[in-house]
Amino acid sequence: MTEPHPLTQLLQRSTQRVRDFDRRHPLGWDVLVTGFFVVAALVDASGGWRNTAPNTNVPDWLVLLLSTALSLPLLRRRRRPMAVLTVMVAASLVSSWTGAMLQASLIQMLVLFSIAMRLPLKTLGRAGLMMTAPLVVGTFRYPEDSWDQQIIPYVWAYAVVALLGIAVRSRQDYTQALVERARQLEVERDQQAQLAAAAERTRIAREMHDIIGHNLSVITGLADGGSYAAAKSPERAAQALEAIGTTSRQALAELRRLLDVLRDDAPATAELAPQPALTDLSRLIDGVRAAGLSIRSTVSGRPDAVPAGRQLTVYRVVQEALTNTLKHAGPGATAAVDVTYDDDGVRAEVTDTGTGTGTGAGGGPGVPGGRGLTGMRERTALYGGTLEAGPLPHPPGGWRVRLHLPKDSETP
C-alpha cells in the first residue's frame, strides 16, 4: 500500500487532534471559537466596518450591539442552532437596513455549517432562506451593482458551506455505520463461537456417554458372569477377565482418540483416527454377547456408499440400544439386531425381551438421566432421520428401537 504524502499525514493528524479535543472538551472549544469571532467582530466594530459600509453614519453603540449579536450567540450553536441563527439573521437584517453591512454577518455560515451537520435538510433549506433575506434587503436598500452581483456570490458561498456540512455529516454517518457493523460482526462472531463450542460440547458429551456407558456395561456383565463362574469353571472366569481387559483397552483407546482432538498440541493424525463404522457392528455384537446377552443379528442388502457420518449414527444407536438392554432388560433377556440397506436409506431395528417396565433398548423414562434416548434422537436429527423407541405390547413384551436414515437427506 502506498504511504500518504507527509503533508497529508500532518493534516490528518492535526484534524484528528482537533476532533479529539472537541470531543473531550466541547464547551472549551466553543468558548475558544466564540471568543475568537467576538474579538474579530469587535475589532471590526472599532472602525474598520466603515471601509465597506455604504452608510458610515450608523451610531457606534448600534454597531457595537450588532457586532455582539452577530458573534456572541455562536456559543450556543450546537444545542440551539436555529435559535442562534434567528438572532444573528435579525442582527444582519438591521445591519443591512442601516447600511452598516458588518462583515460579522459572515459568522452566520458557521451556524449554517452546524445546521447542515446535525439537522434535517428541510431545516437547512429554511435556514438558507433566512440568511438570504438580509442580502435582499441590503440590495434594494443600497443598490450598488446589479442585484445578481450583490446576492449570487453570497448565495454560492452559503451553498458551498451547506454542501461541506452535508459531506462531513455523510462521512461521519458512514464511519459510524462501519463501526456499528464491525461491532455487530464481532457480536455475531462471538455468538457463533459460543454456539459452535456448545455444539462441540454436546457432541463430545454424546460420544463419551456412548463410549463409557457401553463399555462399562459390558465390563459389568463380564465381571458378574466371571464372579459367578469362578467357583465352578475357572476357565470361564479367565475368559471373562480376558474379555474385560480387551474391552477396557478398547474403551481407553476410543477415549484417548476423542480427547486427543481437544488438545492444542494434538498431532494431525488424531483427527484422522477412524470412527466406528457399520463394519464394526459384528465386533460390537460379539462384545455384548461375551457379556452374557444372547443376540440374534441379520443384515440385508449392501452398505454401498453410506457416508461415514451416517454409519457412525447407526453404530451408536445400535450400541446404545444394546447397552440399555444389557443394563435394564433383566436376567434371561434376549435381543435381536436387524440392519437393512435399500434404496430408501438405512434401517436398523433393535428389540429385546426385557421384563423391566419402561426400560430396555430405548432406555425409557425409567432410566435415570435419560441421556441415552436423547443422544440417539440428536444423532438421528442431524441426518433428517426418524427414531422410534418404546415398549412392545404384552405378550411377549420387551422394548424396540427403530431407526431410519434416508439416503437423500443432506449431510450437515
Coordinates of C-alpha atoms in Angstrom, one line a residue:
M1 CA 0.0 0.0 0.0
T2 CA 1.3 3.5 -0.9
E3 CA 2.1 5.7 2.0
P4 CA 0.3 9.0 2.1
H5 CA 2.2 12.2 1.4
P6 CA 3.8 13.6 4.6
L7 CA 1.8 16.8 4.3
T8 CA -1.4 14.7 4.1
Q9 CA -0.4 12.8 7.2
L10 CA 0.3 16.0 9.0
L11 CA -3.1 17.4 8.1
Q12 CA -4.8 14.2 9.1
R13 CA -3.1 14.1 12.5
S14 CA -3.9 17.8 13.1
T15 CA -7.5 17.3 12.2
Q16 CA -7.7 14.3 14.4
R17 CA -6.2 16.2 17.4
V18 CA -8.8 19.0 16.9
R19 CA -11.6 16.4 16.8
D20 CA -10.4 14.7 19.9
F21 CA -10.1 18.0 21.8
D22 CA -13.6 18.9 20.6
R23 CA -15.0 15.5 21.7
R24 CA -13.3 15.7 25.1
H25 CA -13.9 19.4 25.8
P26 CA -16.9 20.7 23.7
L27 CA -17.6 23.7 25.9
G28 CA -13.9 24.7 26.0
W29 CA -13.8 24.5 22.2
D30 CA -17.0 26.5 21.8
V31 CA -15.7 29.2 24.2
L32 CA -12.4 29.4 22.2
V33 CA -14.1 29.6 18.8
T34 CA -16.7 32.1 20.1
G35 CA -14.1 34.2 21.8
F36 CA -12.1 34.4 18.6
F37 CA -15.0 35.7 16.5
V38 CA -16.2 38.0 19.2
V39 CA -12.8 39.7 19.3
A40 CA -12.7 39.9 15.4
A41 CA -16.2 41.4 15.3
L42 CA -15.4 44.0 18.0
V43 CA -12.1 44.9 16.2
D44 CA -14.1 45.5 13.0
A45 CA -16.7 47.5 15.0
S46 CA -13.9 49.9 16.2
G47 CA -13.8 51.5 12.8
G48 CA -12.9 49.0 10.1
W49 CA -16.5 48.4 9.1
R50 CA -16.6 52.0 7.6
N51 CA -14.3 50.8 4.8
T52 CA -17.0 48.7 3.2
A53 CA -20.2 50.2 4.6
P54 CA -22.5 52.2 2.2
N55 CA -23.6 54.3 5.3
T56 CA -20.9 55.3 7.6
N57 CA -23.1 57.3 9.9
V58 CA -24.5 54.4 11.8
P59 CA -24.2 55.1 15.6
D60 CA -21.2 53.4 17.3
W61 CA -23.4 51.9 20.0
L62 CA -25.6 50.2 17.4
V63 CA -22.5 48.9 15.5
L64 CA -21.2 47.5 18.8
L65 CA -24.5 45.9 19.7
L66 CA -24.9 44.4 16.2
S67 CA -21.3 43.0 16.3
T68 CA -22.0 41.4 19.6
A69 CA -25.3 39.9 18.4
L70 CA -23.6 38.5 15.3
S71 CA -20.8 36.8 17.3
L72 CA -21.7 36.0 20.9
P73 CA -24.7 33.7 20.2
L74 CA -22.1 31.4 18.5
L75 CA -21.5 29.9 21.9
R76 CA -24.9 28.0 21.7
R77 CA -24.7 26.9 18.1
R78 CA -24.5 23.2 19.0
R79 CA -27.6 23.0 21.2
R80 CA -29.8 25.6 19.7
P81 CA -28.6 26.3 16.1
M82 CA -31.9 27.6 14.7
A83 CA -32.4 29.9 17.7
V84 CA -28.8 31.2 17.3
L85 CA -29.3 31.7 13.6
T86 CA -32.6 33.6 14.2
V87 CA -30.8 36.1 16.5
M88 CA -28.0 36.5 14.0
V89 CA -30.3 36.9 11.0
A90 CA -32.2 39.6 12.9
A91 CA -29.0 41.5 13.6
S92 CA -27.9 41.1 10.0
L93 CA -31.3 42.5 8.8
V94 CA -30.7 45.6 11.0
S95 CA -27.1 45.8 9.7
S96 CA -28.3 45.7 6.1
W97 CA -31.2 48.1 6.6
T98 CA -29.0 50.7 8.3
G99 CA -26.2 50.3 5.7
A100 CA -23.5 49.2 8.2
M101 CA -23.1 45.9 6.2
L102 CA -21.0 44.5 9.0
Q103 CA -18.6 41.7 7.9
A104 CA -19.5 39.9 11.1
S105 CA -22.6 38.7 9.3
L106 CA -20.4 36.1 7.6
I107 CA -20.2 34.4 11.0
Q108 CA -23.7 33.0 10.2
M109 CA -22.0 30.5 7.9
L110 CA -20.6 28.7 11.0
V111 CA -24.1 28.2 12.3
L112 CA -25.2 27.1 8.8
F113 CA -22.4 24.5 8.8
S114 CA -23.6 23.2 12.2
I115 CA -27.2 23.0 10.9
A116 CA -26.1 21.1 7.8
M117 CA -24.2 18.6 10.0
R118 CA -27.0 18.0 12.6
L119 CA -30.5 18.9 11.4
P120 CA -32.7 17.7 8.6
L121 CA -32.5 19.0 5.1
K122 CA -35.8 20.8 5.4
T123 CA -34.4 22.8 8.3
L124 CA -31.3 23.5 6.3
G125 CA -33.4 24.9 3.4
R126 CA -35.3 27.2 5.9
A127 CA -32.0 28.4 7.3
G128 CA -30.8 29.3 3.8
L129 CA -33.9 31.3 3.1
M130 CA -33.5 33.2 6.4
M131 CA -29.9 34.1 5.6
T132 CA -30.9 35.3 2.1
A133 CA -33.3 37.9 3.5
P134 CA -30.7 40.4 4.7
L135 CA -29.0 40.1 1.3
V136 CA -32.2 41.1 -0.5
V137 CA -32.9 43.9 2.0
G138 CA -29.4 45.3 1.6
T139 CA -29.5 45.1 -2.2
F140 CA -32.8 47.0 -2.5
R141 CA -31.9 49.4 0.2
Y142 CA -28.4 50.3 -1.0
P143 CA -28.1 49.2 -4.7
E144 CA -24.6 49.5 -6.0
D145 CA -24.2 47.0 -8.9
S146 CA -26.8 44.7 -10.4
W147 CA -28.8 42.7 -7.9
D148 CA -27.3 39.4 -9.0
Q149 CA -23.7 40.6 -8.3
Q150 CA -24.7 41.6 -4.8
I151 CA -26.7 38.4 -4.0
I152 CA -25.4 35.5 -6.0
P153 CA -21.8 35.4 -4.7
Y154 CA -23.1 35.1 -1.1
V155 CA -25.7 32.5 -2.1
W156 CA -23.0 30.4 -3.7
A157 CA -20.9 30.8 -0.5
Y158 CA -23.8 29.6 1.6
A159 CA -24.4 26.7 -0.7
V160 CA -20.7 25.6 -0.5
V161 CA -20.8 25.8 3.3
A162 CA -24.0 23.8 3.4
L163 CA -22.6 21.1 1.0
L164 CA -19.4 20.9 3.1
G165 CA -21.5 20.3 6.2
I166 CA -23.6 17.7 4.4
A167 CA -20.3 16.0 3.2
V168 CA -18.9 15.9 6.7
R169 CA -22.2 14.6 8.1
S170 CA -22.3 11.9 5.5
R171 CA -18.7 10.9 6.2
Q172 CA -19.5 10.7 10.0
D173 CA -22.6 8.7 9.3
Y174 CA -20.7 6.3 7.1
T175 CA -18.0 5.9 9.7
Q176 CA -20.5 5.3 12.4
A177 CA -22.2 2.7 10.2
L178 CA -18.9 0.9 9.7
V179 CA -18.2 1.0 13.4
E180 CA -21.7 -0.4 14.2
R181 CA -21.3 -3.0 11.5
A182 CA -18.0 -4.1 12.9
R183 CA -19.5 -4.2 16.4
Q184 CA -22.4 -6.4 15.1
L185 CA -20.0 -8.7 13.3
E186 CA -17.9 -9.0 16.5
V187 CA -21.1 -9.9 18.4
E188 CA -22.2 -12.4 15.8
R189 CA -18.7 -13.9 15.7
D190 CA -18.8 -14.3 19.5
Q191 CA -22.3 -15.8 19.3
Q192 CA -21.2 -18.2 16.5
A193 CA -18.2 -19.2 18.6
Q194 CA -20.4 -19.9 21.6
L195 CA -22.8 -21.9 19.5
A196 CA -20.0 -23.9 18.0
A197 CA -18.5 -24.5 21.4
A198 CA -21.9 -25.6 22.8
A199 CA -22.4 -27.9 19.8
E200 CA -18.9 -29.4 20.3
R201 CA -19.5 -29.9 24.0
T202 CA -22.8 -31.7 23.2
R203 CA -21.1 -33.9 20.6
I204 CA -18.2 -34.8 23.0
A205 CA -20.7 -35.5 25.8
R206 CA -22.7 -37.7 23.5
E207 CA -19.6 -39.6 22.4
M208 CA -18.3 -40.1 25.9
H209 CA -21.7 -41.2 27.1
D210 CA -21.8 -43.8 24.3
I211 CA -18.2 -45.0 24.8
I212 CA -18.1 -45.1 28.6
G213 CA -21.7 -46.3 29.1
H214 CA -21.5 -49.1 26.7
N215 CA -18.0 -50.4 27.7
L216 CA -18.7 -50.1 31.4
S217 CA -22.0 -52.1 30.9
V218 CA -20.1 -54.8 29.1
I219 CA -17.4 -54.9 31.7
T220 CA -20.0 -55.1 34.5
G221 CA -21.7 -58.0 32.7
L222 CA -18.4 -59.8 32.2
A223 CA -17.4 -59.2 35.8
D224 CA -20.7 -60.5 37.2
G225 CA -20.5 -63.6 34.9
G226 CA -16.9 -64.2 35.8
S227 CA -17.5 -64.0 39.6
Y228 CA -20.4 -66.5 39.2
A229 CA -18.3 -68.9 37.1
A230 CA -15.2 -68.5 39.2
A231 CA -16.2 -71.2 41.7
K232 CA -17.4 -73.8 39.1
S233 CA -15.4 -73.1 36.0
P234 CA -12.1 -71.2 36.4
E235 CA -11.5 -71.3 32.7
R236 CA -14.7 -69.3 32.1
A237 CA -13.6 -66.9 34.7
A238 CA -10.3 -66.5 33.0
Q239 CA -12.1 -65.9 29.7
A240 CA -14.2 -63.2 31.4
L241 CA -11.2 -61.5 32.8
E242 CA -9.5 -61.6 29.3
A243 CA -12.7 -60.1 27.8
I244 CA -12.7 -57.4 30.5
G245 CA -9.1 -56.4 29.6
T246 CA -9.9 -56.3 25.9
T247 CA -13.0 -54.2 26.4
S248 CA -11.2 -51.8 28.8
R249 CA -8.3 -51.3 26.4
Q250 CA -10.8 -50.7 23.6
A251 CA -12.6 -48.1 25.7
L252 CA -9.4 -46.4 26.7
A253 CA -8.3 -46.2 23.1
E254 CA -11.6 -44.6 22.0
L255 CA -11.4 -42.1 24.9
R256 CA -7.8 -41.3 24.1
R257 CA -8.7 -40.7 20.4
L258 CA -11.6 -38.4 21.5
L259 CA -9.6 -36.4 24.0
D260 CA -6.5 -36.1 21.7
V261 CA -8.7 -34.0 19.4
L262 CA -9.2 -31.5 22.2
R263 CA -5.5 -30.9 22.9
D264 CA -3.9 -27.8 21.4
D265 CA -0.8 -29.8 20.7
A266 CA -2.6 -32.8 19.3
P267 CA -0.9 -34.4 16.3
A268 CA -2.5 -34.2 13.0
T269 CA -3.1 -37.9 13.0
A270 CA -5.5 -37.6 15.9
E271 CA -8.1 -36.1 13.5
L272 CA -7.6 -38.9 11.1
A273 CA -8.3 -41.8 13.5
P274 CA -11.2 -43.8 12.2
Q275 CA -14.6 -43.7 13.9
P276 CA -16.6 -46.9 14.4
A277 CA -18.5 -47.9 11.2
L278 CA -21.1 -50.4 10.1
T279 CA -18.4 -53.0 9.5
D280 CA -17.7 -52.9 13.3
L281 CA -21.2 -53.9 14.2
S282 CA -20.2 -57.6 14.3
R283 CA -17.4 -56.9 16.8
L284 CA -19.8 -54.8 18.9
I285 CA -22.4 -57.6 19.0
D286 CA -19.7 -60.1 19.8
G287 CA -18.6 -58.0 22.8
V288 CA -22.1 -57.7 24.1
R289 CA -22.6 -61.5 23.7
A290 CA -19.5 -62.1 25.7
A291 CA -21.1 -60.0 28.5
G292 CA -23.9 -62.6 28.7
L293 CA -26.7 -61.2 26.4
S294 CA -28.0 -63.6 23.8
I295 CA -28.2 -61.7 20.5
R296 CA -29.6 -62.6 17.0
S297 CA -28.4 -60.4 14.2
T298 CA -29.3 -60.1 10.5
V299 CA -28.1 -57.8 7.7
S300 CA -30.0 -57.3 4.5
G301 CA -28.5 -55.6 1.4
R302 CA -25.1 -54.0 1.0
P303 CA -23.9 -50.8 2.6
D304 CA -22.9 -49.2 -0.7
A305 CA -21.8 -45.5 -0.5
V306 CA -23.2 -45.0 3.1
P307 CA -21.4 -41.8 4.3
A308 CA -19.2 -42.2 7.4
G309 CA -21.4 -39.9 9.5
R310 CA -24.5 -42.0 8.9
Q311 CA -22.5 -45.2 9.6
L312 CA -21.4 -43.8 13.0
T313 CA -25.0 -42.8 13.8
V314 CA -26.3 -46.3 13.1
Y315 CA -23.4 -47.8 15.1
R316 CA -24.0 -45.6 18.1
V317 CA -27.8 -46.1 18.1
V318 CA -27.3 -49.9 18.0
Q319 CA -24.6 -49.6 20.7
E320 CA -26.8 -47.5 23.0
A321 CA -29.8 -49.8 22.5
L322 CA -27.8 -52.9 23.3
T323 CA -26.2 -51.2 26.3
N324 CA -29.6 -50.3 27.7
T325 CA -30.8 -53.9 27.1
L326 CA -27.8 -55.2 28.9
K327 CA -28.3 -52.9 31.9
H328 CA -32.1 -52.8 32.2
A329 CA -33.8 -55.7 30.4
G330 CA -33.3 -58.1 33.3
P331 CA -32.0 -61.7 33.5
G332 CA -32.7 -64.1 30.8
A333 CA -33.5 -61.4 28.2
T334 CA -32.5 -61.8 24.6
A335 CA -32.1 -59.2 21.8
A336 CA -32.3 -59.0 18.0
V337 CA -30.5 -56.6 15.7
D338 CA -31.7 -56.2 12.1
V339 CA -30.0 -53.8 9.7
T340 CA -31.3 -53.2 6.2
Y341 CA -29.8 -51.3 3.3
D342 CA -32.2 -50.4 0.5
D343 CA -32.9 -47.6 -2.0
D344 CA -34.7 -45.6 0.7
G345 CA -31.6 -45.5 3.0
V346 CA -30.5 -47.4 6.1
R347 CA -32.8 -49.1 8.6
A348 CA -31.9 -50.6 11.9
E349 CA -34.1 -52.2 14.5
V350 CA -33.1 -53.5 17.9
T351 CA -35.6 -55.4 20.0
D352 CA -35.3 -57.3 23.3
T353 CA -37.5 -59.4 25.5
G354 CA -36.7 -57.4 28.7
T355 CA -39.2 -57.6 31.6
G356 CA -38.4 -54.1 33.1
T357 CA -41.2 -51.6 33.0
G358 CA -40.3 -48.6 30.9
T359 CA -36.8 -49.8 30.3
G360 CA -34.8 -51.8 27.7
A361 CA -33.3 -50.9 24.4
G362 CA -34.5 -47.4 24.4
G363 CA -33.7 -46.5 27.9
G364 CA -37.2 -45.2 28.5
P365 CA -38.4 -42.9 31.2
G366 CA -37.5 -45.3 33.9
V367 CA -33.7 -45.0 33.2
P368 CA -32.0 -42.4 35.4
G369 CA -30.7 -39.4 33.5
G370 CA -32.4 -40.3 30.2
R371 CA -29.3 -39.3 28.2
G372 CA -29.3 -42.4 26.0
L373 CA -32.6 -41.8 24.2
T374 CA -31.8 -38.0 23.9
G375 CA -28.4 -38.8 22.4
M376 CA -30.0 -41.2 19.9
R377 CA -32.6 -38.6 18.8
E378 CA -29.9 -35.9 18.4
R379 CA -27.8 -38.1 16.2
T380 CA -30.8 -39.1 14.1
A381 CA -31.9 -35.5 13.7
L382 CA -28.6 -34.5 12.3
Y383 CA -29.3 -36.5 9.1
G384 CA -33.0 -35.9 8.9
G385 CA -33.9 -39.4 10.0
T386 CA -36.5 -40.8 12.3
L387 CA -36.2 -42.7 15.6
E388 CA -38.9 -44.7 17.3
A389 CA -38.4 -46.1 20.8
G390 CA -40.9 -47.7 23.1
P391 CA -42.2 -50.9 24.7
L392 CA -43.6 -53.8 22.8
P393 CA -47.2 -54.9 23.5
H394 CA -47.7 -57.7 26.1
P395 CA -47.3 -60.5 25.4
P396 CA -44.4 -61.0 24.8
G397 CA -43.3 -57.6 25.9
G398 CA -39.9 -56.1 25.7
W399 CA -38.6 -52.9 24.0
R400 CA -37.9 -51.8 20.5
V401 CA -35.7 -49.1 18.9
R402 CA -36.3 -48.5 15.2
L403 CA -34.0 -46.1 13.2
H404 CA -34.4 -44.9 9.6
L405 CA -31.8 -42.7 7.9
P406 CA -32.9 -41.6 4.4
K407 CA -30.4 -41.8 1.6
D408 CA -31.3 -38.4 0.1
S409 CA -31.0 -36.4 3.3
E410 CA -28.4 -33.6 3.3
T411 CA -25.3 -34.0 5.3
P412 CA -24.9 -31.1 7.7

